[in-house]
Coordinates of C-alpha atoms in Angstrom, one line a residue:
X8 CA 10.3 15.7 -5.0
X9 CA 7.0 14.2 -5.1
X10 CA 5.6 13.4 -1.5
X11 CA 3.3 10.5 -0.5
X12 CA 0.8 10.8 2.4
X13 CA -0.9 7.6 3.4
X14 CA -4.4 7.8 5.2
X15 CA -7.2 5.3 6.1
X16 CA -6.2 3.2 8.5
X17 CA -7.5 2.6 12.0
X18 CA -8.9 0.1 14.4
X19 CA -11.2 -3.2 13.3
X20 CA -12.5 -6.0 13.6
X21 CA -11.7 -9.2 12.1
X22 CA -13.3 -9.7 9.2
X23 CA -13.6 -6.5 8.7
X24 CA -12.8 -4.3 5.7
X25 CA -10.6 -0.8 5.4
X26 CA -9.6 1.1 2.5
X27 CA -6.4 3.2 2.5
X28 CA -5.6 5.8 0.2
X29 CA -2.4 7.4 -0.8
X30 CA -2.2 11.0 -2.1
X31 CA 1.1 12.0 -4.2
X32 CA 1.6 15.9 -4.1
X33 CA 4.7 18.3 -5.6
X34 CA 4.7 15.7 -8.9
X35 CA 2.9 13.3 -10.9
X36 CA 2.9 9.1 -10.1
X37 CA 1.3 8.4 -13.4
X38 CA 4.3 6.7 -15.0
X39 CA 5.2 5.3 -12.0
X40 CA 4.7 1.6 -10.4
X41 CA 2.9 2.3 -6.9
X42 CA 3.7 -0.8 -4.3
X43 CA 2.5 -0.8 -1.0
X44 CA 4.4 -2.3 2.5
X45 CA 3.8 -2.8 6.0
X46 CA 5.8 -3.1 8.7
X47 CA 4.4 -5.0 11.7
X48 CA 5.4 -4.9 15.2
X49 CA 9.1 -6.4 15.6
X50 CA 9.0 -7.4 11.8
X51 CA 11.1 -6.5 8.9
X52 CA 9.0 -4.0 5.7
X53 CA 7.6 -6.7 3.3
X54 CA 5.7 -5.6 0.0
X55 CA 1.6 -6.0 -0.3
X56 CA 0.5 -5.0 -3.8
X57 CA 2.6 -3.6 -6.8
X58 CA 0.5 -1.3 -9.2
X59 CA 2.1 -0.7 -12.5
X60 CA 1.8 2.2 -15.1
X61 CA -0.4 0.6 -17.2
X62 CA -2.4 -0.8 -14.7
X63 CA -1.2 -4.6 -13.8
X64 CA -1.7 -5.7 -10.5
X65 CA 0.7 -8.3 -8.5
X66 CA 0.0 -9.4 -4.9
X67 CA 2.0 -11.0 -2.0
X68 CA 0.6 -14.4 -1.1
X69 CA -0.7 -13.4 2.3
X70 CA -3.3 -10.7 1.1
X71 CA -4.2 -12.8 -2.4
X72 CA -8.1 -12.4 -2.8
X73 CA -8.4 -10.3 0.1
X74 CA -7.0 -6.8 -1.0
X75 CA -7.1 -5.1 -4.3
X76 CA -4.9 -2.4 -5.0
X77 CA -6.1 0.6 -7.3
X78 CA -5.1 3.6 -9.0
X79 CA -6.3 6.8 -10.2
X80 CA -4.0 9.0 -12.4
X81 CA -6.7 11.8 -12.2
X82 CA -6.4 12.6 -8.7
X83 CA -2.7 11.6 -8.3
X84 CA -3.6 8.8 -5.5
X85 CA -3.6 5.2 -5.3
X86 CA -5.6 2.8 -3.1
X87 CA -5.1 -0.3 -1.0
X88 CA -9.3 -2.0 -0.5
X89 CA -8.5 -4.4 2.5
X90 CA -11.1 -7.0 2.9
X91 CA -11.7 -10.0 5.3
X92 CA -9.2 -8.2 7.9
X93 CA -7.2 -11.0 10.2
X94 CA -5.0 -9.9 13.1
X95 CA -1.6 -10.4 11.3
X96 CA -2.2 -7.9 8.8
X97 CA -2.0 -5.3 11.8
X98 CA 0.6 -3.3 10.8
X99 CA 1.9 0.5 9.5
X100 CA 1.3 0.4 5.8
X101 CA 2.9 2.5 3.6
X102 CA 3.0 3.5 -0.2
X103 CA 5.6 3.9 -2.3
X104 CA 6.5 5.1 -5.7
X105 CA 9.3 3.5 -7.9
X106 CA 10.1 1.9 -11.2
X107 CA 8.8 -1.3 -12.9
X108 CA 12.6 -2.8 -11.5
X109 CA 12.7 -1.4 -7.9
X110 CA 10.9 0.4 -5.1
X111 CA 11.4 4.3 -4.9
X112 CA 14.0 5.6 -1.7
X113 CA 11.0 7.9 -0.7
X114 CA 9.1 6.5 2.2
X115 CA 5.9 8.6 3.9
X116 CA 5.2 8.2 7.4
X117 CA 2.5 5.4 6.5
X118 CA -1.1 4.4 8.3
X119 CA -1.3 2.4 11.3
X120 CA -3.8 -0.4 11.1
X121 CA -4.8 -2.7 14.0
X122 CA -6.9 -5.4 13.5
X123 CA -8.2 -6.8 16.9
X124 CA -9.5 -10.6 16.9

């Protein structure tokens, strides 16, 4: 089974910028859509940024214009670039890998990121 390991995160500022990266080992992700969730304190998992095969890109509406989400099939990892930070998006993020129709049932342990105002 292919395992995900998300790293990156950390403590900053608002307004300020953090780039996570998630490393797939024990398989390929290259036909795989990549999403990645958080899960902030007392809230439910919601999804951030959905990656497809071919490279399409679809963002929640809370992180539209302020996070891009990236791929590279060579080195098996996909990124989250997190830019103009606000104190909501504190949270664990985590990646996952799935189909075009669903999310995957694997989940890492994920990345904690705090974003202090």
């Amino acid at each position: 089974q292919v395992q995900l390991v998300e790293s990156g995160g950390g403590l900053v500022q608002a307004g300020g910028s953090l780039r996570l990266s998630c490393a797939a080992s024990g398989g390929t992700i290259t036909i795989n859509t990549m999403r990645w969730f958080r899960q902030g304190p007392g809230k439910q998992r919601e999804l951030v940024a959905t990656i497809t095969s071919s490279g399409s890109t679809n963002y929640a509406d809370f992180v539209k214009g302020r996070f891009t989400i990236s791929r590279d099939n060579a080195k098996n990892t996909v990124y989250l670039q997190m830019n103009s930070l606000k104190p909501e998006d504190t949270a664990v993020y985590y990646c996952n890998k799935g189909t075009i129709y669903r999310p995957g049932d694997y989940w890492g342990l994920g990345t904690q990121v705090t974003v202090s105002s």
